[in-house]
Amino acid sequence: DYYKFEYRQEADSEDTWHWIASFNTPVVDGLLGTWDVSGLAAGVYALRLTVVNMEGNYPYPPCETIVQIAHH
């Protein structure tokens, strides 16, 4: 039905995820979305992609990656 991006600070021991955006348009070999990090402090974050089906379930495990944000 849709997919969503969420993030959390890597040092967050409470595993608090913050919503970035949700998308309901299928993508084939293209850009899934963008993340404006200008309002976040520099540091290490986890970025998570979750696919949600029409019943509101997660048919696949979320995909997570670690990113380093640095402002110059």
Short mmCIF file of N, CA and C in Angstrom, two decimals:
data_model
loop_
_atom_site.label_atom_id
_atom_site.label_comp_id
_atom_site.label_asym_id
_atom_site.label_seq_id
_atom_site.Cartn_x
_atom_site.Cartn_y
_atom_site.Cartn_z
N ASP A 1 0.82 -1.19 0.00
CA ASP A 1 0.00 0.00 0.00
C ASP A 1 0.87 1.26 0.00
N TYR A 2 1.90 1.28 0.87
CA TYR A 2 2.81 2.43 0.90
C TYR A 2 4.11 2.03 1.59
N TYR A 3 5.09 2.92 1.52
CA TYR A 3 6.32 2.73 2.28
C TYR A 3 6.64 4.03 2.99
N LYS A 4 7.44 3.93 4.04
CA LYS A 4 7.76 5.12 4.83
C LYS A 4 9.22 5.12 5.24
N PHE A 5 9.73 6.34 5.44
CA PHE A 5 11.07 6.56 5.96
C PHE A 5 10.93 7.09 7.39
N GLU A 6 11.79 6.58 8.27
CA GLU A 6 11.85 7.05 9.66
C GLU A 6 13.32 7.13 10.05
N TYR A 7 13.60 7.90 11.10
CA TYR A 7 14.98 7.99 11.59
C TYR A 7 14.98 8.01 13.11
N ARG A 8 16.15 7.73 13.66
CA ARG A 8 16.40 7.92 15.09
C ARG A 8 17.88 8.19 15.27
N GLN A 9 18.20 8.86 16.36
CA GLN A 9 19.60 9.06 16.68
C GLN A 9 20.17 7.72 17.09
N GLU A 10 21.34 7.41 16.62
CA GLU A 10 21.94 6.10 16.88
C GLU A 10 22.14 5.88 18.38
N ALA A 11 22.37 6.94 19.13
CA ALA A 11 22.61 6.80 20.57
C ALA A 11 21.31 6.68 21.37
N ASP A 12 20.15 6.74 20.71
CA ASP A 12 18.85 6.68 21.39
C ASP A 12 18.58 5.26 21.87
N SER A 13 18.75 5.03 23.16
CA SER A 13 18.57 3.68 23.70
C SER A 13 17.10 3.29 23.80
N GLU A 14 16.17 4.24 23.68
CA GLU A 14 14.75 3.93 23.77
C GLU A 14 14.17 3.52 22.42
N ASP A 15 14.98 3.52 21.38
CA ASP A 15 14.53 3.10 20.05
C ASP A 15 13.35 3.95 19.55
N THR A 16 13.44 5.27 19.75
CA THR A 16 12.39 6.19 19.34
C THR A 16 12.57 6.58 17.88
N TRP A 17 11.64 6.15 17.02
CA TRP A 17 11.70 6.45 15.59
C TRP A 17 10.84 7.66 15.28
N HIS A 18 11.34 8.51 14.40
CA HIS A 18 10.65 9.73 13.99
C HIS A 18 10.31 9.63 12.51
N TRP A 19 9.05 9.89 12.19
CA TRP A 19 8.56 9.82 10.82
C TRP A 19 9.22 10.91 9.96
N ILE A 20 9.64 10.54 8.75
CA ILE A 20 10.17 11.50 7.77
C ILE A 20 9.12 11.74 6.69
N ALA A 21 8.69 10.67 6.02
CA ALA A 21 7.72 10.79 4.93
C ALA A 21 7.16 9.42 4.59
N SER A 22 5.97 9.43 3.98
CA SER A 22 5.36 8.21 3.45
C SER A 22 5.08 8.41 1.97
N PHE A 23 5.14 7.33 1.21
CA PHE A 23 4.97 7.39 -0.24
C PHE A 23 4.07 6.24 -0.68
N ASN A 24 3.16 6.51 -1.62
CA ASN A 24 2.29 5.44 -2.10
C ASN A 24 2.38 5.23 -3.60
N THR A 25 3.40 5.80 -4.23
CA THR A 25 3.62 5.61 -5.66
C THR A 25 4.74 4.59 -5.86
N PRO A 26 4.48 3.50 -6.60
CA PRO A 26 5.54 2.51 -6.83
C PRO A 26 6.74 3.12 -7.56
N VAL A 27 7.92 2.62 -7.23
CA VAL A 27 9.17 3.08 -7.86
C VAL A 27 9.89 1.87 -8.42
N VAL A 28 10.32 1.96 -9.68
CA VAL A 28 11.12 0.91 -10.31
C VAL A 28 12.41 1.55 -10.79
N ASP A 29 13.54 1.10 -10.24
CA ASP A 29 14.86 1.60 -10.63
C ASP A 29 14.95 3.12 -10.54
N GLY A 30 14.47 3.69 -9.46
CA GLY A 30 14.51 5.14 -9.30
C GLY A 30 14.68 5.56 -7.85
N LEU A 31 14.57 6.83 -7.63
CA LEU A 31 14.72 7.44 -6.32
C LEU A 31 13.49 7.16 -5.46
N LEU A 32 13.69 6.61 -4.27
CA LEU A 32 12.57 6.32 -3.38
C LEU A 32 12.07 7.55 -2.65
N GLY A 33 12.95 8.49 -2.39
CA GLY A 33 12.57 9.71 -1.67
C GLY A 33 13.80 10.46 -1.23
N THR A 34 13.59 11.59 -0.59
CA THR A 34 14.69 12.40 -0.07
C THR A 34 14.43 12.72 1.40
N TRP A 35 15.48 13.12 2.09
CA TRP A 35 15.41 13.43 3.51
C TRP A 35 16.13 14.75 3.74
N ASP A 36 15.41 15.77 4.15
CA ASP A 36 16.00 17.08 4.46
C ASP A 36 16.54 17.02 5.88
N VAL A 37 17.85 17.02 6.04
CA VAL A 37 18.48 16.89 7.35
C VAL A 37 18.94 18.23 7.91
N SER A 38 18.57 19.32 7.26
CA SER A 38 19.06 20.64 7.68
C SER A 38 18.66 21.01 9.10
N GLY A 39 17.57 20.47 9.62
CA GLY A 39 17.14 20.78 10.98
C GLY A 39 17.68 19.85 12.05
N LEU A 40 18.49 18.88 11.65
CA LEU A 40 19.04 17.92 12.60
C LEU A 40 20.48 18.28 12.98
N ALA A 41 20.85 17.93 14.19
CA ALA A 41 22.23 18.13 14.64
C ALA A 41 23.14 17.14 13.92
N ALA A 42 24.39 17.53 13.75
CA ALA A 42 25.37 16.62 13.18
C ALA A 42 25.49 15.40 14.09
N GLY A 43 25.71 14.25 13.51
CA GLY A 43 25.86 13.04 14.31
C GLY A 43 25.51 11.80 13.53
N VAL A 44 25.40 10.70 14.24
CA VAL A 44 25.11 9.39 13.65
C VAL A 44 23.63 9.08 13.86
N TYR A 45 22.98 8.68 12.77
CA TYR A 45 21.55 8.37 12.79
C TYR A 45 21.30 7.03 12.11
N ALA A 46 20.19 6.42 12.47
CA ALA A 46 19.71 5.24 11.77
C ALA A 46 18.55 5.69 10.89
N LEU A 47 18.54 5.24 9.65
CA LEU A 47 17.48 5.52 8.69
C LEU A 47 16.79 4.21 8.39
N ARG A 48 15.45 4.22 8.46
CA ARG A 48 14.69 2.98 8.29
C ARG A 48 13.65 3.14 7.19
N LEU A 49 13.57 2.13 6.33
CA LEU A 49 12.55 2.04 5.28
C LEU A 49 11.64 0.87 5.65
N THR A 50 10.33 1.15 5.72
CA THR A 50 9.35 0.12 6.07
C THR A 50 8.27 0.07 5.01
N VAL A 51 7.96 -1.14 4.53
CA VAL A 51 6.87 -1.35 3.57
C VAL A 51 5.63 -1.78 4.36
N VAL A 52 4.49 -1.15 4.06
CA VAL A 52 3.24 -1.43 4.75
C VAL A 52 2.21 -1.90 3.72
N ASN A 53 1.56 -3.06 4.00
CA ASN A 53 0.56 -3.56 3.04
C ASN A 53 -0.81 -2.95 3.32
N MET A 54 -1.80 -3.33 2.53
CA MET A 54 -3.13 -2.72 2.63
C MET A 54 -3.84 -3.03 3.95
N GLU A 55 -3.41 -4.07 4.65
CA GLU A 55 -4.00 -4.40 5.95
C GLU A 55 -3.30 -3.67 7.09
N GLY A 56 -2.27 -2.90 6.77
CA GLY A 56 -1.52 -2.19 7.80
C GLY A 56 -0.42 -3.02 8.43
N ASN A 57 -0.12 -4.17 7.83
CA ASN A 57 0.93 -5.05 8.33
C ASN A 57 2.24 -4.78 7.59
N TYR A 58 3.32 -5.27 8.18
CA TYR A 58 4.66 -5.14 7.59
C TYR A 58 5.06 -6.49 7.01
N PRO A 59 4.88 -6.71 5.70
CA PRO A 59 5.15 -8.02 5.12
C PRO A 59 6.64 -8.36 5.03
N TYR A 60 7.50 -7.35 5.15
CA TYR A 60 8.95 -7.55 5.08
C TYR A 60 9.59 -6.87 6.28
N PRO A 61 10.71 -7.39 6.75
CA PRO A 61 11.40 -6.70 7.84
C PRO A 61 11.85 -5.31 7.36
N PRO A 62 11.79 -4.31 8.23
CA PRO A 62 12.29 -2.98 7.84
C PRO A 62 13.76 -3.05 7.44
N CYS A 63 14.13 -2.19 6.52
CA CYS A 63 15.52 -2.08 6.08
C CYS A 63 16.14 -0.88 6.78
N GLU A 64 17.23 -1.10 7.51
CA GLU A 64 17.88 -0.02 8.25
C GLU A 64 19.31 0.15 7.80
N THR A 65 19.75 1.40 7.81
CA THR A 65 21.15 1.72 7.54
C THR A 65 21.60 2.85 8.45
N ILE A 66 22.88 2.94 8.69
CA ILE A 66 23.44 3.98 9.53
C ILE A 66 24.00 5.08 8.63
N VAL A 67 23.71 6.34 8.98
CA VAL A 67 24.21 7.48 8.21
C VAL A 67 24.88 8.47 9.15
N GLN A 68 25.87 9.17 8.63
CA GLN A 68 26.58 10.22 9.36
C GLN A 68 26.15 11.55 8.77
N ILE A 69 25.59 12.44 9.58
CA ILE A 69 25.20 13.77 9.13
C ILE A 69 26.26 14.76 9.59
N ALA A 70 26.77 15.54 8.65
CA ALA A 70 27.75 16.58 8.94
C ALA A 70 27.33 17.84 8.20
N HIS A 71 27.30 18.94 8.89
CA HIS A 71 26.95 20.23 8.26
C HIS A 71 28.23 21.02 8.05
N HIS A 72 28.39 21.53 6.84
CA HIS A 72 29.61 22.29 6.52
C HIS A 72 29.26 23.74 6.28
#
